[in-house]
Coordinates of C-alpha atoms and ligand atoms in Angstrom, one line a residue:
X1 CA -24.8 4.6 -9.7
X2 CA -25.6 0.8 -8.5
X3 CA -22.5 -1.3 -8.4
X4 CA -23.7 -3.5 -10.8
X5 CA -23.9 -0.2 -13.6
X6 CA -20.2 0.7 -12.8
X7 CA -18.0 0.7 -15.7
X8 CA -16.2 -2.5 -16.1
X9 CA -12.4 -0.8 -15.9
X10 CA -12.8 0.8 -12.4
X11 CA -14.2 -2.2 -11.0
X12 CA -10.8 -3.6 -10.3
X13 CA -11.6 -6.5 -8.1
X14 CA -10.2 -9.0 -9.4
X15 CA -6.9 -7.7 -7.3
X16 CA -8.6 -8.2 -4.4
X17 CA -7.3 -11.8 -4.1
X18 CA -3.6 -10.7 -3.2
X19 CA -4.6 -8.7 -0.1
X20 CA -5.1 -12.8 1.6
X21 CA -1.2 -13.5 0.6
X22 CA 0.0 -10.0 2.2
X23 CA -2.2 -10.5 4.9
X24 CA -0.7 -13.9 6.0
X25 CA 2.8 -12.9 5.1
X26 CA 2.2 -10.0 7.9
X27 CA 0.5 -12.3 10.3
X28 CA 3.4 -14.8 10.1
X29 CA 6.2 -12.2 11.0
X30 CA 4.4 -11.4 13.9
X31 CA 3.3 -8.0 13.0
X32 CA -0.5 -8.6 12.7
X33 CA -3.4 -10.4 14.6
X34 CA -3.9 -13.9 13.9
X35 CA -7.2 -13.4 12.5
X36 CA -6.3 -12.2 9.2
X37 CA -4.6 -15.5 8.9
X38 CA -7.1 -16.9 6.5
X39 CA -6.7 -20.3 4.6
X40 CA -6.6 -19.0 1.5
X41 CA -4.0 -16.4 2.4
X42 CA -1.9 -19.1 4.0
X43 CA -2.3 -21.4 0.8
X44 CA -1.4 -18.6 -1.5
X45 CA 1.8 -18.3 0.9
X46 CA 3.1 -21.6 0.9
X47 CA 3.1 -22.0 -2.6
X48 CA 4.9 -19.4 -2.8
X49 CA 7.9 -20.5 -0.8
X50 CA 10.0 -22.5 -3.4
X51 CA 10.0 -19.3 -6.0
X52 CA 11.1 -17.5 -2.7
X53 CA 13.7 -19.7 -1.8
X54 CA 15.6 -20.0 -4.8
X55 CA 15.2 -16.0 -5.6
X56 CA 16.6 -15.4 -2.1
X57 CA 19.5 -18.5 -2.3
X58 CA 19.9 -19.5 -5.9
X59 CA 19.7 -15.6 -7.5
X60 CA 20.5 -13.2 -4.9
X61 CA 17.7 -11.3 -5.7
X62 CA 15.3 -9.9 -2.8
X63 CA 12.4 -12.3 -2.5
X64 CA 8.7 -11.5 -1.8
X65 CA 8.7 -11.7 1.7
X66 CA 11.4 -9.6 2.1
X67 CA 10.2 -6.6 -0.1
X68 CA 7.3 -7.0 1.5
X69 CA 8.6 -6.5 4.9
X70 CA 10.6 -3.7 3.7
X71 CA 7.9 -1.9 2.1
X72 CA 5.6 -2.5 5.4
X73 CA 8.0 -1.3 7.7
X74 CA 9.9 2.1 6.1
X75 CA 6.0 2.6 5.3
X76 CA 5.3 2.5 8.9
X77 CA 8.8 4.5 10.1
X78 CA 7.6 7.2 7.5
X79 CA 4.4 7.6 9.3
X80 CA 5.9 7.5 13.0
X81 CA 7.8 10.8 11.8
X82 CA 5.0 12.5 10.0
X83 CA 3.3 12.2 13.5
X84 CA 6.3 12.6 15.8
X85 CA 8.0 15.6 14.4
X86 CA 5.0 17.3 11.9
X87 CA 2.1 16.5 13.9
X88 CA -0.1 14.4 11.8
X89 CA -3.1 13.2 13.6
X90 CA -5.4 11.9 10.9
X91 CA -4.4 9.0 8.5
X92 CA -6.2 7.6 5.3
X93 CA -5.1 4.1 3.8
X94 CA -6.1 3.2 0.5
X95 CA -6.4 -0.1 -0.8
X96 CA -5.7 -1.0 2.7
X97 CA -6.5 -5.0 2.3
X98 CA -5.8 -7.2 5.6
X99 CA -3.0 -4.2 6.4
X100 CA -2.7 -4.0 10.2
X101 CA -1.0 -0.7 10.2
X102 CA -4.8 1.0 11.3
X103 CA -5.3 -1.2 13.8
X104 CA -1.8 -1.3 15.2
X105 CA -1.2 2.5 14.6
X106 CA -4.6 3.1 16.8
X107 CA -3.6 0.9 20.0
X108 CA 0.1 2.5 19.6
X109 CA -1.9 6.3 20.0
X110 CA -5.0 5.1 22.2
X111 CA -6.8 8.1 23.9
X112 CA -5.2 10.3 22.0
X113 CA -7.5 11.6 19.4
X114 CA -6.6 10.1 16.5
X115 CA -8.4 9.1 13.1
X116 CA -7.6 6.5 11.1
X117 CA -9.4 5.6 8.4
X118 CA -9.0 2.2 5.8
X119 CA -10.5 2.2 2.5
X120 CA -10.9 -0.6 0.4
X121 CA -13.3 -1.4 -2.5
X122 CA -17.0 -3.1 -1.4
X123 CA -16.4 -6.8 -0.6
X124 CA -12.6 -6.3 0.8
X125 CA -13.7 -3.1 3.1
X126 CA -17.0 -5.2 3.9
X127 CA -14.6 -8.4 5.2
X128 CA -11.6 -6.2 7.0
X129 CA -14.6 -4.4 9.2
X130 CA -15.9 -7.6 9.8
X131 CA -12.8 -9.2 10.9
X132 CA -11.6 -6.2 13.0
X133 CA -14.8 -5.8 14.4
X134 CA -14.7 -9.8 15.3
X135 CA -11.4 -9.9 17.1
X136 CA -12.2 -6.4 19.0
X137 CA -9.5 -4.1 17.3
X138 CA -12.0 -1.8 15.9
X139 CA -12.3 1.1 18.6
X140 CA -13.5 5.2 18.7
X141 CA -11.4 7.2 15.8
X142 CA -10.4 3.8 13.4
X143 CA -12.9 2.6 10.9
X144 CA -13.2 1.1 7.6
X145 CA -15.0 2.4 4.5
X146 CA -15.4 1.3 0.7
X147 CA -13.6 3.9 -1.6
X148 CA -12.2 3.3 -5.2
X149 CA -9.2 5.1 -5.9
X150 CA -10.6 4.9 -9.4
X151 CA -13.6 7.0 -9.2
X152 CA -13.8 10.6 -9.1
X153 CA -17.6 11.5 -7.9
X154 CA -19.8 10.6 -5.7
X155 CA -20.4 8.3 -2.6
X156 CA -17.2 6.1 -3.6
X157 CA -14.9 8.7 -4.4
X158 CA -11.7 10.1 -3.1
X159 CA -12.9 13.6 -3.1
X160 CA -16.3 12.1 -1.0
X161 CA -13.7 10.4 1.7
X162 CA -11.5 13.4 1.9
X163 CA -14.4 16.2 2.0
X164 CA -16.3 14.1 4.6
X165 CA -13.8 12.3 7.0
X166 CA -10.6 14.7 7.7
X167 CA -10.0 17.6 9.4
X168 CA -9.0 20.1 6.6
X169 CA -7.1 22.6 9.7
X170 CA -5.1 19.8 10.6
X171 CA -2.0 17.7 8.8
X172 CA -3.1 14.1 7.2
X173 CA -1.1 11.4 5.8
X174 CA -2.3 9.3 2.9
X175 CA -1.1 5.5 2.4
X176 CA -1.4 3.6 -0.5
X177 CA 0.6 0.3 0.0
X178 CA 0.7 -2.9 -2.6
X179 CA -1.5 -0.8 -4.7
X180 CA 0.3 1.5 -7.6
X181 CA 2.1 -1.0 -9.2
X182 CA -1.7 -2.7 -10.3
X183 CA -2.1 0.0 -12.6
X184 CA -0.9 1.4 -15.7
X185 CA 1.1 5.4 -15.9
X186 CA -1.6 7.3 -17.0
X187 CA -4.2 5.6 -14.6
X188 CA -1.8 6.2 -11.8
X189 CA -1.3 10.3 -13.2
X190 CA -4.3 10.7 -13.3
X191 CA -4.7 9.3 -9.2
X192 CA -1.6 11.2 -7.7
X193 CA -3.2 15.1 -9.3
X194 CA -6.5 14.3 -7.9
X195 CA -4.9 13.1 -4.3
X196 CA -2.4 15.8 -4.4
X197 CA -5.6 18.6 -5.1
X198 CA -7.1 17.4 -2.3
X199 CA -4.6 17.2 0.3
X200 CA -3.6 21.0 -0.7
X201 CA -6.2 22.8 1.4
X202 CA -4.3 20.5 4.5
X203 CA -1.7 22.6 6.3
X204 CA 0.5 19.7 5.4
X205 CA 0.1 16.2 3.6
X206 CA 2.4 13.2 2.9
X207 CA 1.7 10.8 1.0
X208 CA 3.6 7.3 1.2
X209 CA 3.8 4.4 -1.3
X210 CA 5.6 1.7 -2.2
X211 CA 6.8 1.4 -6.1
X212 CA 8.4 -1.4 -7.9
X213 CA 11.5 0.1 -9.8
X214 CA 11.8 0.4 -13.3
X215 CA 15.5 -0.3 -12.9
X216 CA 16.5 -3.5 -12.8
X217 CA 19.6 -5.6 -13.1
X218 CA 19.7 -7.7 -16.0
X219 CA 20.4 -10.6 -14.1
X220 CA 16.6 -9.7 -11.9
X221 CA 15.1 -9.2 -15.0
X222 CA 14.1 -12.9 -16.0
X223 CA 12.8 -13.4 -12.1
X224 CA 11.0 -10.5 -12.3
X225 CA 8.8 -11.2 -15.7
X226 CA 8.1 -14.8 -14.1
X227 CA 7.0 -12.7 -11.1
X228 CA 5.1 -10.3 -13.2
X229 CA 3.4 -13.6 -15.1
X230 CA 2.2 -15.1 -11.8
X231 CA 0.9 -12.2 -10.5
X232 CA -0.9 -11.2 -13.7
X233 CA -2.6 -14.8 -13.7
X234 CA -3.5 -14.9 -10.4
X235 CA -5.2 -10.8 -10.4
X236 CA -5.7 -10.5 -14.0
X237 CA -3.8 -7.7 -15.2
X238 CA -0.1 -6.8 -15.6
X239 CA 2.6 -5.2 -12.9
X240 CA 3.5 -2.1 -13.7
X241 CA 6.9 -0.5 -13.1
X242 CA 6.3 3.2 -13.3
X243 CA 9.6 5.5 -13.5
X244 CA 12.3 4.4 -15.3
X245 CA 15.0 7.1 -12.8
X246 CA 14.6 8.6 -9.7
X247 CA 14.1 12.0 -11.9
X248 CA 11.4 10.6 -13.6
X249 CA 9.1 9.9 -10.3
X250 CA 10.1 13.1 -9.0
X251 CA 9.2 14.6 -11.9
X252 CA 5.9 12.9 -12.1
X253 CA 4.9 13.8 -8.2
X254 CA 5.9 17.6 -9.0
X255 CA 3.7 17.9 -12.2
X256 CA 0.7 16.1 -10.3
X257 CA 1.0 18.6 -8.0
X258 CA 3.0 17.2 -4.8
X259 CA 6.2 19.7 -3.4
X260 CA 8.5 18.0 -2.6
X261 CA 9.3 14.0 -3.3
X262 CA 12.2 11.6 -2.0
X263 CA 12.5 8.1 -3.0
X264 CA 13.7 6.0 -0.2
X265 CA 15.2 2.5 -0.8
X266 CA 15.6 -0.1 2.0
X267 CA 19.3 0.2 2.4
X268 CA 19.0 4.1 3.0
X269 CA 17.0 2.6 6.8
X270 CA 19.9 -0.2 7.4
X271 CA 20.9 0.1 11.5
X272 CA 17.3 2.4 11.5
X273 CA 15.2 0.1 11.1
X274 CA 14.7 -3.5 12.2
X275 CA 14.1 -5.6 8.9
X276 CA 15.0 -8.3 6.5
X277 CA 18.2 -7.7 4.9
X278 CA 18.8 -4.8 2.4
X279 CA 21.9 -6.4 0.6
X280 CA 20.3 -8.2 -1.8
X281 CA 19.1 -6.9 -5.5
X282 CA 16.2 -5.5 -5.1
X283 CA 13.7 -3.6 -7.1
X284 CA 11.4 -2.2 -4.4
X285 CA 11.5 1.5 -3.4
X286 CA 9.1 3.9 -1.1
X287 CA 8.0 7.2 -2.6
X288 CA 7.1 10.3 -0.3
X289 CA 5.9 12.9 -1.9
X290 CA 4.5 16.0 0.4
X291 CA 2.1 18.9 -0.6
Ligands
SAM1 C1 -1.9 -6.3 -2.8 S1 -3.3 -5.8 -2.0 C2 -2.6 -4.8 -0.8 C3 -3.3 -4.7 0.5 C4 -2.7 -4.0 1.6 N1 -2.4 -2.6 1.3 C5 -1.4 -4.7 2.1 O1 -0.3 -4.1 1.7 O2 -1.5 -5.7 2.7 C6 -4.1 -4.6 -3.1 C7 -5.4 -4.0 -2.5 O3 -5.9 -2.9 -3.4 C8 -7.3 -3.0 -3.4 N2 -7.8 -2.4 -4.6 C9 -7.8 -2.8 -5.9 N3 -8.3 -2.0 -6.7 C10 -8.7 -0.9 -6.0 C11 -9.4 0.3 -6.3 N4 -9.7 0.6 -7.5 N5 -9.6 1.2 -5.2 C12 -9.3 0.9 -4.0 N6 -8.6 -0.3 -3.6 C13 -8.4 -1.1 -4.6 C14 -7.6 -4.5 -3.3 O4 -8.9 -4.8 -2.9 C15 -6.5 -5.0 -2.3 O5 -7.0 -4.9 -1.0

């Protein structure tokens, strides 16, 4: 099927456009290369900064830039285990944007064998190879490919970038990172059986992704549906908070498939890892759910 012939609700786009704000807001805290810094990403991010500024000092509520350095980082201390202590060589991150956890992960393991591969839909995968490729941080192992997380056959698929790419002898990790909360329960369901069917042949697979909690305190609540406005204007869609209790995500990761499933919040990593303070309300959690 041409691109142009895809049905209109898996060509989701138009979210696209947010990938330029998380890739600035990495570049500026020094955890990417300065060549994702792209003037729209940078615009995006500065008018962001008063909404920021009066979460973080007038409401005491977690701003963006902090949940997103949260998510980035227990993302990224997550993976160092799954290597470190089970041996996972091969990596797949979906809807990976500007991320520079490939490129980063790749120069932190060079010459050892590693695969790491970044999927994104056409134009976004198309521009992140380009932009690696540009500034050199595209070497042997690491590359970039167009996958929809929507699509279950053929040449874009997840079962296509599974079959074809990764070692099904050895462990993999799968990332999907400022991604879920873009798309409604059933949509997401649907996603996390077909991932967790695939990663079951794998002697082991984790899978890591950030989720905006469904429970919120009241005094967030207002912040958060401004939030949810903005972001729906600017990628055309809603926000979607998917469990409503810890029970109810692990519930959902069991029936899709996964074996076990811990919900990790930033203040369970304070004095672990290095990051913007936990104290504040937040509504951000990472989920890990293992085959
Ligand atoms: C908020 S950005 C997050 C990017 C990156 N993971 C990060 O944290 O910086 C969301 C990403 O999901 C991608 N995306 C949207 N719909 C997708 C789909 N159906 N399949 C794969 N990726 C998709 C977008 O192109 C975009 O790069």
């Amino acid at each position: 099927m041409k691109p142009m012939e895809r049905p209109a609700e898996t060509d989701t786009s138009r979210i696209s456009i947010t990938a330029y704000q998380t890739g600035y807001t990495w570049v500026k805290n020094g955890l990417s290369h300065a060549a994702f810094a792209t003037i729209r990403g940078r615009a995006m991010y500065e008018s962001l900064r008063p909404m920021m500024w009066v979460s973080r000092n007038l409401l005491g509520i977690s701003d963006l830039e902090t949940r997103l350095l949260q998510r980035h980082l227990i993302i990224d201390h997550l993976l160092s285990e799954a290597v470190e202590k089970h041996g996972v060589r091969q990596v797949l991150e979906l809807g990976c944007g500007f991320s520079p956890r490939g490129f980063r992960f790749m120069e932190r393991h060079e010459g050892r064998g590693f695969t790491y591969v970044e999927a994104d839909l056409p134009a976004m995968a198309r521009r992140k190879r380009e932009i690696l490729r540009d500034a050199g941080l595209l070497g042997p192992g690491h590359e970039v490919v167009t996958a929809n997380i929507l699509i279950e056959k053929g040449a874009e698929s997840l079962r296509d970038l599974i079959g074809k790419r990764f070692d099904p002898a050895c462990p993999i990790a799968v990332i999907t990172e400022g991604v879920v909360s873009y798309f409604d329960a059933p949509t997401m369901r649907d996603f996390w059986a077909r991932l967790a069917r695939l990663m079951a042949p794998f002697p082991a697979g984790f899978y890591f992704t950030d989720n905006l909690s469904a429970d919120i305190p009241p005094r967030a609540a207002p912040y958060l549906r401004l939030w949810q406005t903005l972001v729906g204007l600017v990628a055309r869609g809603k926000l979607h908070a998917h469990f409503a209790s810890d029970e109810a995500a692990l519930e959902t990761f069991r029936r899709a498939g996964f074996g076990s499933v811990a919900v990790h919040r930033p203040r369970d990593f304070a004095g672990r890892i290095s990051m913007p303070s936990a104290d504040s309300v937040g509504f951000l959690n990472v989920i890990e759910a293992r085959t």
